[in-house]
Short mmCIF file of C-alpha atoms and ligand atoms in Angstrom, two decimals:
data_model
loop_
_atom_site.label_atom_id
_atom_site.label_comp_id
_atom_site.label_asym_id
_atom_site.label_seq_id
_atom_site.Cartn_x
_atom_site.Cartn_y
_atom_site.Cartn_z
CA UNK A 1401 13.99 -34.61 -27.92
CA UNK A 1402 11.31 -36.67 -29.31
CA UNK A 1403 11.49 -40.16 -30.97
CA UNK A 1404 9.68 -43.47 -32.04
CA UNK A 1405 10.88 -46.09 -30.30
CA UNK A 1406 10.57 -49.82 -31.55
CA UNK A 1407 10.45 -52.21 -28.39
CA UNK A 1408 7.87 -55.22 -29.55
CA UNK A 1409 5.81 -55.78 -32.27
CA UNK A 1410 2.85 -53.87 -31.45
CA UNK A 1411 5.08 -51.90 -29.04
CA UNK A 1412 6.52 -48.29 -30.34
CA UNK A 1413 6.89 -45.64 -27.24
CA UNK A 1414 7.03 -42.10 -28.26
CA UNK A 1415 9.94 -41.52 -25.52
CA UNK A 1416 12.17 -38.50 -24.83
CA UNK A 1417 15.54 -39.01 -25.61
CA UNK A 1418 18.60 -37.11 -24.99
CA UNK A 1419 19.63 -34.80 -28.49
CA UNK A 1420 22.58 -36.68 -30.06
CA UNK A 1421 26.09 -35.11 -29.33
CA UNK A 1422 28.35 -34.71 -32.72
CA UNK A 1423 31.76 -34.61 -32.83
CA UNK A 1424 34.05 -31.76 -35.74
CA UNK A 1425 33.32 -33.79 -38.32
CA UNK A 1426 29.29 -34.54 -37.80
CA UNK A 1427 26.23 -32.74 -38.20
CA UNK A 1428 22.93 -32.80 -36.64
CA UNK A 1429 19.83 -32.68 -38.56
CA UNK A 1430 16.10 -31.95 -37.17
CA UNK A 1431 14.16 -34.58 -39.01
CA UNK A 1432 11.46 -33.17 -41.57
CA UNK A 1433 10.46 -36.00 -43.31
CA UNK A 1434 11.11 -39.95 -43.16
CA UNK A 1435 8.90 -42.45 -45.26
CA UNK A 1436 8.08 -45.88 -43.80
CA UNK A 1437 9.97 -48.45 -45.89
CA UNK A 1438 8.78 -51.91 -46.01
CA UNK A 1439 11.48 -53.26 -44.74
CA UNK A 1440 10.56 -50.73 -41.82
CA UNK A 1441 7.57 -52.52 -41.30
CA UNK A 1442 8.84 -56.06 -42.31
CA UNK A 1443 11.21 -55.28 -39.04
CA UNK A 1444 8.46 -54.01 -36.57
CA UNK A 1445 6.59 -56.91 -37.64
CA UNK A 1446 8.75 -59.84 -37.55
CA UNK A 1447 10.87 -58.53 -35.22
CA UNK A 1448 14.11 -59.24 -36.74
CA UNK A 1449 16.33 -56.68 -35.22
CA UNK A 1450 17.68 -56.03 -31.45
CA UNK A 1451 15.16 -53.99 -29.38
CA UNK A 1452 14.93 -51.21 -28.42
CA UNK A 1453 15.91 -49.60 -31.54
CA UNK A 1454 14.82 -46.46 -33.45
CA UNK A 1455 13.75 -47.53 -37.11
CA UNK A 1456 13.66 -45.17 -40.33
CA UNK A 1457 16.56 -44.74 -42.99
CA UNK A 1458 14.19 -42.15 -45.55
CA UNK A 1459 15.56 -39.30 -44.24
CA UNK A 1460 15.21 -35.63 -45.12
CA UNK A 1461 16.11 -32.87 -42.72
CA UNK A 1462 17.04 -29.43 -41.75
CA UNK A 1463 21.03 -29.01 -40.27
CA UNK A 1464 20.74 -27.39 -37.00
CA UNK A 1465 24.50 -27.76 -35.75
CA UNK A 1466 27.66 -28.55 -38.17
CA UNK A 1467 31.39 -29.59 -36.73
CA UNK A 1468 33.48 -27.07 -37.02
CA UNK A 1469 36.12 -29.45 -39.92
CA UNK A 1470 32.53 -29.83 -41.96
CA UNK A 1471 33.16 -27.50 -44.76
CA UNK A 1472 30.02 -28.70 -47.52
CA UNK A 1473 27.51 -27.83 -45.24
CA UNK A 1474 26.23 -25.23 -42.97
CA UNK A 1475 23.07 -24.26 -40.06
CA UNK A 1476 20.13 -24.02 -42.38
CA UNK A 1477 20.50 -26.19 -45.33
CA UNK A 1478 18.16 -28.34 -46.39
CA UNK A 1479 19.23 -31.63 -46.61
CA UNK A 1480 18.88 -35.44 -48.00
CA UNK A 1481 20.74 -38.03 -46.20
CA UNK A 1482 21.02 -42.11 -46.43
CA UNK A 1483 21.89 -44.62 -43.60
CA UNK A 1484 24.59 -47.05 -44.74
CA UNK A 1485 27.84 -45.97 -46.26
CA UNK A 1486 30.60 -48.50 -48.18
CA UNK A 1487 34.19 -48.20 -47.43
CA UNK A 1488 34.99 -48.27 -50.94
CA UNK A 1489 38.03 -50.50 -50.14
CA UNK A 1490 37.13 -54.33 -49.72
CA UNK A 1491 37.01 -57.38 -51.90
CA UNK A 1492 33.37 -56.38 -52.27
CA UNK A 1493 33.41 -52.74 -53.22
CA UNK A 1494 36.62 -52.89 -55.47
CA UNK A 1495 33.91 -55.51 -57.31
CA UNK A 1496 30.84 -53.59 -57.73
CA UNK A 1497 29.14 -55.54 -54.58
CA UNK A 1498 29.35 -52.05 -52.48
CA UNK A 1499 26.18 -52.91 -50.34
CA UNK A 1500 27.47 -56.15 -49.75
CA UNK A 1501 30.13 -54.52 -47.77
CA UNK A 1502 31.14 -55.24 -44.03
CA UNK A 1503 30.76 -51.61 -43.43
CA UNK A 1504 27.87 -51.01 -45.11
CA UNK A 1505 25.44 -52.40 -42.86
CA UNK A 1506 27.73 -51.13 -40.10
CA UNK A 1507 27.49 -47.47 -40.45
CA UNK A 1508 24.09 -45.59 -39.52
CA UNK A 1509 22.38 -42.76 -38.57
CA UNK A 1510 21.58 -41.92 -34.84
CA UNK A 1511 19.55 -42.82 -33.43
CA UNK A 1512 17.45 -43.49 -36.51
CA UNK A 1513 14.93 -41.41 -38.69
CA UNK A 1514 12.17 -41.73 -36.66
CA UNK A 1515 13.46 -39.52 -34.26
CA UNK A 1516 13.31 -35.42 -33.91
CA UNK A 1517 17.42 -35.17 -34.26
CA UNK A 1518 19.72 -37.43 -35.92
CA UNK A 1519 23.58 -37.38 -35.55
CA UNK A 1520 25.01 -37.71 -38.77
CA UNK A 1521 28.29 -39.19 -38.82
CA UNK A 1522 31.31 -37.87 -41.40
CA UNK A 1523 31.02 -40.92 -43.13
CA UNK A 1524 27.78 -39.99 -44.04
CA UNK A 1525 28.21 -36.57 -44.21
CA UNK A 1526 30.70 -37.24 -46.54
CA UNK A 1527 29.45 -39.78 -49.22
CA UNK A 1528 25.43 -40.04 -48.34
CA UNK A 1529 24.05 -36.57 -47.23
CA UNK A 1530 22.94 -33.76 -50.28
CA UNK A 1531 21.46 -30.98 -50.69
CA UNK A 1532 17.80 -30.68 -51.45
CA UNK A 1533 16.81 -28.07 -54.34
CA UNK A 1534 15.15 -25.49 -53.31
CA UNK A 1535 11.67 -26.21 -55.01
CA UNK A 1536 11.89 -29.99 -54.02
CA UNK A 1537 9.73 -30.57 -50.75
CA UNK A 1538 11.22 -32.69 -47.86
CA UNK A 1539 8.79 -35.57 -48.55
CA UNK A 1540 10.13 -36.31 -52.46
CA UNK A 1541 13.28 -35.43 -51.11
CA UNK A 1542 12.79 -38.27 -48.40
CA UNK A 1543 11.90 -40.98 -51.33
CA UNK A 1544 14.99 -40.64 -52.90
CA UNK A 1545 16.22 -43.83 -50.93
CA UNK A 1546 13.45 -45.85 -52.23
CA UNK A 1547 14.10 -44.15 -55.70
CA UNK A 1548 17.96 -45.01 -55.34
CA UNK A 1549 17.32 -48.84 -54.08
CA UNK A 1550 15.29 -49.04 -57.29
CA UNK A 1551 17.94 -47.66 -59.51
CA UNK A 1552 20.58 -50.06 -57.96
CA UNK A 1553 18.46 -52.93 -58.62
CA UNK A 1554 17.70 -52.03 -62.23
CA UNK A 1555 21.46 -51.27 -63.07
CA UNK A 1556 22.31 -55.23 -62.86
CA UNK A 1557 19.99 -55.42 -65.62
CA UNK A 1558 19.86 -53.73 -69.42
CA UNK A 1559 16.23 -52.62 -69.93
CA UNK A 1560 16.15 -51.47 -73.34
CA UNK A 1561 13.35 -49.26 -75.19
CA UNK A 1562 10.57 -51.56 -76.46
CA UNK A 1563 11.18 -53.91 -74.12
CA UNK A 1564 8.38 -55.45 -71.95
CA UNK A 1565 8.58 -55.43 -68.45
CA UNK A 1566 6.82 -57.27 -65.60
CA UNK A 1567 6.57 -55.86 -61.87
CA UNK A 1568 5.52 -58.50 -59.64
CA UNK A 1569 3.93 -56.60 -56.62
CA UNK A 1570 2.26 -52.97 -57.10
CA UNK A 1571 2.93 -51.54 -53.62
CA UNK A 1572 5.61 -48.45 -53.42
CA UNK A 1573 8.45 -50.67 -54.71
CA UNK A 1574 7.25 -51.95 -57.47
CA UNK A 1575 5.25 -48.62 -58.59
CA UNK A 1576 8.72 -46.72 -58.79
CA UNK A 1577 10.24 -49.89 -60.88
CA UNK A 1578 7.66 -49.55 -63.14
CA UNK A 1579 8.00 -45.54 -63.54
CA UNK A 1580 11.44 -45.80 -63.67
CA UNK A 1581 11.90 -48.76 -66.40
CA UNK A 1582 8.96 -46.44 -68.38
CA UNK A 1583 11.59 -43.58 -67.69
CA UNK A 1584 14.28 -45.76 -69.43
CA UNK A 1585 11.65 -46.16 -72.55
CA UNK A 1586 10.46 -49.59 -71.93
CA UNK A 1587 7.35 -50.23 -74.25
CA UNK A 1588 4.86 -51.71 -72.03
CA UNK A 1589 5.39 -52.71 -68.26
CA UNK A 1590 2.87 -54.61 -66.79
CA UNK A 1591 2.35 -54.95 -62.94
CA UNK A 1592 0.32 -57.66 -61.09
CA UNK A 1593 -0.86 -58.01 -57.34
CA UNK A 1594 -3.36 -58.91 -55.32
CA UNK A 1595 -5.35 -55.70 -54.40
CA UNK A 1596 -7.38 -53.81 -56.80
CA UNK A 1597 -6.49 -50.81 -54.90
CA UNK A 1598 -2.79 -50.86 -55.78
CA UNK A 1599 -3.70 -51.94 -59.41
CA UNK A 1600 -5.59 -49.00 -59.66
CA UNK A 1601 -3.00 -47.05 -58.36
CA UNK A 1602 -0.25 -48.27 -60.59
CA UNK A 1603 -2.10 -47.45 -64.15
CA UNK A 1604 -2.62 -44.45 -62.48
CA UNK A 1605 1.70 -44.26 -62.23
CA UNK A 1606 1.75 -45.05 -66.12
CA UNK A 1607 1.47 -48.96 -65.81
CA UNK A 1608 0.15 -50.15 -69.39
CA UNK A 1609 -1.57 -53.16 -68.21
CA UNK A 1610 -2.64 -54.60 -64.30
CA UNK A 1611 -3.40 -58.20 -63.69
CA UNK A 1612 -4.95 -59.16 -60.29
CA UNK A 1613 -4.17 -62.78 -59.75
CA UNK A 1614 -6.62 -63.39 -57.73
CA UNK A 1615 -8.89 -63.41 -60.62
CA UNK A 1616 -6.51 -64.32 -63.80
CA UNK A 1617 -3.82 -66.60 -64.70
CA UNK A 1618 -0.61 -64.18 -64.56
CA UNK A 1619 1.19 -66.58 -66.90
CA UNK A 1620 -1.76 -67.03 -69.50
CA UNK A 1621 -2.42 -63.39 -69.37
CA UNK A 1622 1.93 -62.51 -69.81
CA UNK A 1623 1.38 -64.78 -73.04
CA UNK A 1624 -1.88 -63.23 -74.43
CA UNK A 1625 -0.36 -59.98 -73.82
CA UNK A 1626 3.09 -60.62 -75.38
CA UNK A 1627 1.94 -62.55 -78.08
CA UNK A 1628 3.78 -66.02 -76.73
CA UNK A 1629 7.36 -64.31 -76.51
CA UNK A 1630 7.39 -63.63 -72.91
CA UNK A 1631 8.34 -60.77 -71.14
CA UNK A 1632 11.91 -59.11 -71.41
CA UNK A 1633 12.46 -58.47 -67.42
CA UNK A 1634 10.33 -59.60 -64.79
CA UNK A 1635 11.00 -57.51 -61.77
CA UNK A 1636 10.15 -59.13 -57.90
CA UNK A 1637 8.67 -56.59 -55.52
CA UNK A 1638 7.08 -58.23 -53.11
CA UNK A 1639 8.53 -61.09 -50.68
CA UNK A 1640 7.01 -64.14 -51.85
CA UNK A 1641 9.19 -66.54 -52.94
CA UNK A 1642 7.24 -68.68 -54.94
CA UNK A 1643 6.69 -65.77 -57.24
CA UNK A 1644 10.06 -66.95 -58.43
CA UNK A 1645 9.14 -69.95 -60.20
CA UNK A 1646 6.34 -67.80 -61.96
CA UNK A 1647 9.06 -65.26 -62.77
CA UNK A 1648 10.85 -68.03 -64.47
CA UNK A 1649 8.25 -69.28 -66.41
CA UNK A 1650 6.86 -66.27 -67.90
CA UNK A 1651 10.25 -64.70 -68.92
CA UNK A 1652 10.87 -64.88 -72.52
CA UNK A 1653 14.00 -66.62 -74.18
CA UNK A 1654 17.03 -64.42 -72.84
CA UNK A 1655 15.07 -62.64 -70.64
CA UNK A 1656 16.33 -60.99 -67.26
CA UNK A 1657 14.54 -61.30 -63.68
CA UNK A 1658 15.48 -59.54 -60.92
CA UNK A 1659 14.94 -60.75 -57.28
CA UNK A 1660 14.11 -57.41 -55.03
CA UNK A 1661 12.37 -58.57 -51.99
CA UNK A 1662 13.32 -60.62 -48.77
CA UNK A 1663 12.36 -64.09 -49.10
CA UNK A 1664 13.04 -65.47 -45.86
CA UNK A 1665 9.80 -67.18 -45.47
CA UNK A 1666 9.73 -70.61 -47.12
CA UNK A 1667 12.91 -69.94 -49.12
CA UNK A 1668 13.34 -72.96 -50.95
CA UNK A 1669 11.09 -72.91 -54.42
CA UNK A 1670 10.75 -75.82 -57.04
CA UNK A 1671 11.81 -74.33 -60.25
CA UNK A 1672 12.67 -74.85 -63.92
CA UNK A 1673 16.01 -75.24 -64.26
CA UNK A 1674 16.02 -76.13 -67.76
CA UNK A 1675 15.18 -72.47 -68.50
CA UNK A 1676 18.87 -71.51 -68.01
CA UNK A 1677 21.09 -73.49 -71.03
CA UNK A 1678 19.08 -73.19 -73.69
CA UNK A 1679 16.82 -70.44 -72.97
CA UNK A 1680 19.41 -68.39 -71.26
CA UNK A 1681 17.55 -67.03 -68.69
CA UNK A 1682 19.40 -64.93 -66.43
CA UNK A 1683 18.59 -64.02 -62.68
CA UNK A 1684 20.10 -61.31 -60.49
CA UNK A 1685 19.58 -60.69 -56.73
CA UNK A 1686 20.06 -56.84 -55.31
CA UNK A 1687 20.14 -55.07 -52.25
CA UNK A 1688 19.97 -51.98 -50.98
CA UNK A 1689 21.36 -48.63 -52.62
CA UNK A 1690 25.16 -47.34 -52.87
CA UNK A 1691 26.20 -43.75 -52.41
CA UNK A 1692 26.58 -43.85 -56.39
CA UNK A 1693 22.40 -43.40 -56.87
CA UNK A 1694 21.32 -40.58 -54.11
CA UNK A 1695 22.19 -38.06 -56.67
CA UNK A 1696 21.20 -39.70 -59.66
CA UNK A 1697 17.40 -40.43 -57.42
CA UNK A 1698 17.63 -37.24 -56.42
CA UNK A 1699 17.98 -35.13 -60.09
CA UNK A 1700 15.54 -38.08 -61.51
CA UNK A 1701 12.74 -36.85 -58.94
CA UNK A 1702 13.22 -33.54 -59.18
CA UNK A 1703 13.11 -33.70 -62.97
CA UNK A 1704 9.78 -35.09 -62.97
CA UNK A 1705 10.92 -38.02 -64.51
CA UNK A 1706 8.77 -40.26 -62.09
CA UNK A 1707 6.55 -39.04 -59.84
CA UNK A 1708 7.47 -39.52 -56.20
CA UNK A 1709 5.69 -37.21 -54.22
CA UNK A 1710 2.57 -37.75 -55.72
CA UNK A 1711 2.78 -41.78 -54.27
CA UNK A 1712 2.64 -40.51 -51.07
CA UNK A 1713 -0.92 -42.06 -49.21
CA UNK A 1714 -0.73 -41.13 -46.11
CA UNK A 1715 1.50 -38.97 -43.34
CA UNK A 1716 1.74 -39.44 -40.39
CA UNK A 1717 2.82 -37.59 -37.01
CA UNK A 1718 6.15 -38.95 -35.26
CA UNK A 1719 4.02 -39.90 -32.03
CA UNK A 1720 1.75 -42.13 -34.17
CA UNK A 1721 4.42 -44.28 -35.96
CA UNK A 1722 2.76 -47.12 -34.16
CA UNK A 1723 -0.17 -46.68 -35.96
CA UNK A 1724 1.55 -46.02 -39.97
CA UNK A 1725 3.15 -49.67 -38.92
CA UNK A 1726 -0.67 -50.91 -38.44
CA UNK A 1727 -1.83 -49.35 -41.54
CA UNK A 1728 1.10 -50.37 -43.63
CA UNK A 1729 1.49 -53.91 -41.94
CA UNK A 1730 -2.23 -54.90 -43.17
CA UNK A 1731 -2.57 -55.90 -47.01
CA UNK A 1732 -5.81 -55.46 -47.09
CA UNK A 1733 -5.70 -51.29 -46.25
CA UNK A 1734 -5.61 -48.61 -48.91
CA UNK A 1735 -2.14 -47.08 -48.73
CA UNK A 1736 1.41 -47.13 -51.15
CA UNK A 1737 3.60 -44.88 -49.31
CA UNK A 1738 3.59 -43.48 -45.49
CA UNK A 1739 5.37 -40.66 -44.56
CA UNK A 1740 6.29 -39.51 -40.98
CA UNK A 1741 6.66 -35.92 -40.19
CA UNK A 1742 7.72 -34.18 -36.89
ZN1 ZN B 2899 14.03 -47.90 -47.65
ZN1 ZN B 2900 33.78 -52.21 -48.80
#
């Protein structure tokens, strides 16, 4: 079989690799769909993972072989699945902290979703992998780990109708925030970035109101626009860390912010601490998605309650995975969400 193989930045080989071997209580999929995820790219890029490795974790998929103890599934279904998979049992889990797991991170896919056949293990099969409805194609089926990570992130924080709502970053992530927090009946959610492109894009996704700041003053603009109060949430979607301070500022009194991007460059930020006592500002971290919101992704797409195939930019052909890293790695071009097909 066929499959993307990450060896160097710059370096993915389209190699032949043997087809995965599964066991009674695994499946094997042939990989129809898997999007590019930034942290996909943030990996190819920065290199932050053991080489060589096959990359991808958006994963949609017909099942060509089942293990004979598998008893949900059969040959021919169509099928979402997701990588990591908690053990339900630890000081973590039996707290709510599921992707902060020691098996989380542990358990995958194999080799990975850019490949022609993945080996799904039971774990998987068991908590992670769905079905796909009949009338949902493999691509929206394939955001519904994007969707799910989203979900996660905005459980940790109560985003009530009326409420205003700030997305820092308008690039896949922060487009399905916004959807979803309009979804949940926030009044107006504003998005800022630096591209006019992904701006456009956003309003496009329901946004009510896109600030570039490049050219305005996101903090003068959040008060103009909110009458001095402040946004209600401020969500983070893109990996800058000095976004936080910003975040701080222009949340209102009581407001919520939630970190959802990797920060590892120039972590340590200057910020307003006195915002917390008095102001009671609250800030949450999150990570990831838990087997608890593939389902609830998956119904939310297929509903039409956001619009998730409709982000998709550009596909791509397995082979050229290389190439959807180039695009995607390089702010300046016109994309929000790559999607590699076989
Ligand atoms: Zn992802
Ligand atoms: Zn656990």
């Amino acid at each position: 079989m066929k499959a993307s193989v990450f060896y160097d930045v710059g370096d993915f080989r389209y190699e032949e690799l043997p087809v995965p071997k599964i066991n009674d209580d695994e499946v094997l999929i042939k990989m129809r769909a898997c999007g590019l995820c930034g942290t996909d790219v943030h990996k190819a890029v920065a290199k932050t993972v053991k080489t060589p490795i096959v990359l991808g974790h958006e994963v949609s998929g017909d099942i060509v072989e089942v293990g004979k103890n598998v008893i949900d599934f059969k040959v021919g279904d169509r099928i979402f699945v997701a990588h990591h998979v908690p053990c339900f049992t630890c000081h973590y889990c039996l707290h709510g902290h599921h992707t902060l797991c020691r098996q989380f991170k542990a358990t995958n896919i194999d080799p990975g979703g850019f490949s022609e056949y993945i080996r799904i293990p039971a774990l998987n099969v068991k908590h992670s992998m769905h079905k796909i409805p009949e009338d949902m194609t493999y691509e929206e089926a394939a955001m519904a780990e994007p969707v799910a990570c989203c979900l996660h992130g905005q459980k940790y924080v109560n985003i009530m109708p009326e409420d205003t709502v700030l997305i820092m970053g308008a690039g896949q992530i922060g487009i399905i925030h916004g959807q979803l927090a309009k979804a949940k009946g926030a009044g107006k959610v504003f998005i800022s970035d630096i591209s006019d492109f992904r701006l456009q894009k956003a309003l496009e996704f329901g946004m009510d109101f896109a600030i570039n700041i490049t050219k305005e003053d996101l903090a003068e603009k959040v008060e103009e626009l909110t009458g001095g109060l402040g946004v209600d949430v401020v969500i983070i979607a893109a990996g800058i860390s000095t976004l936080l301070p910003q975040a701080i500022k222009i949340a209102r009194r009581g407001g919520s912010i939630i970190v959802f991007s990797p920060f590892d460059k120039n972590p340590l930020v200057n910020i307003d601490s006195s915002r917390f006592f008095e102001d009671e500002i609250s800030i949450v971290g999150t990570y990831s998605s838990t087997p608890f919101e593939y389902i609830e992704a998956l119904k939310i797409i297929h509903d039409k309650k956001i619009k998730a195939g409709e982000m998709i930019t550009h596909t791509f052909e397995l082979k050229d995975l290389g190439k959807a890293i180039e695009l995607a790695s390089n702010p300046n071009e016109k994309y929000l969400k790559v999607m590699i097909q076989i």
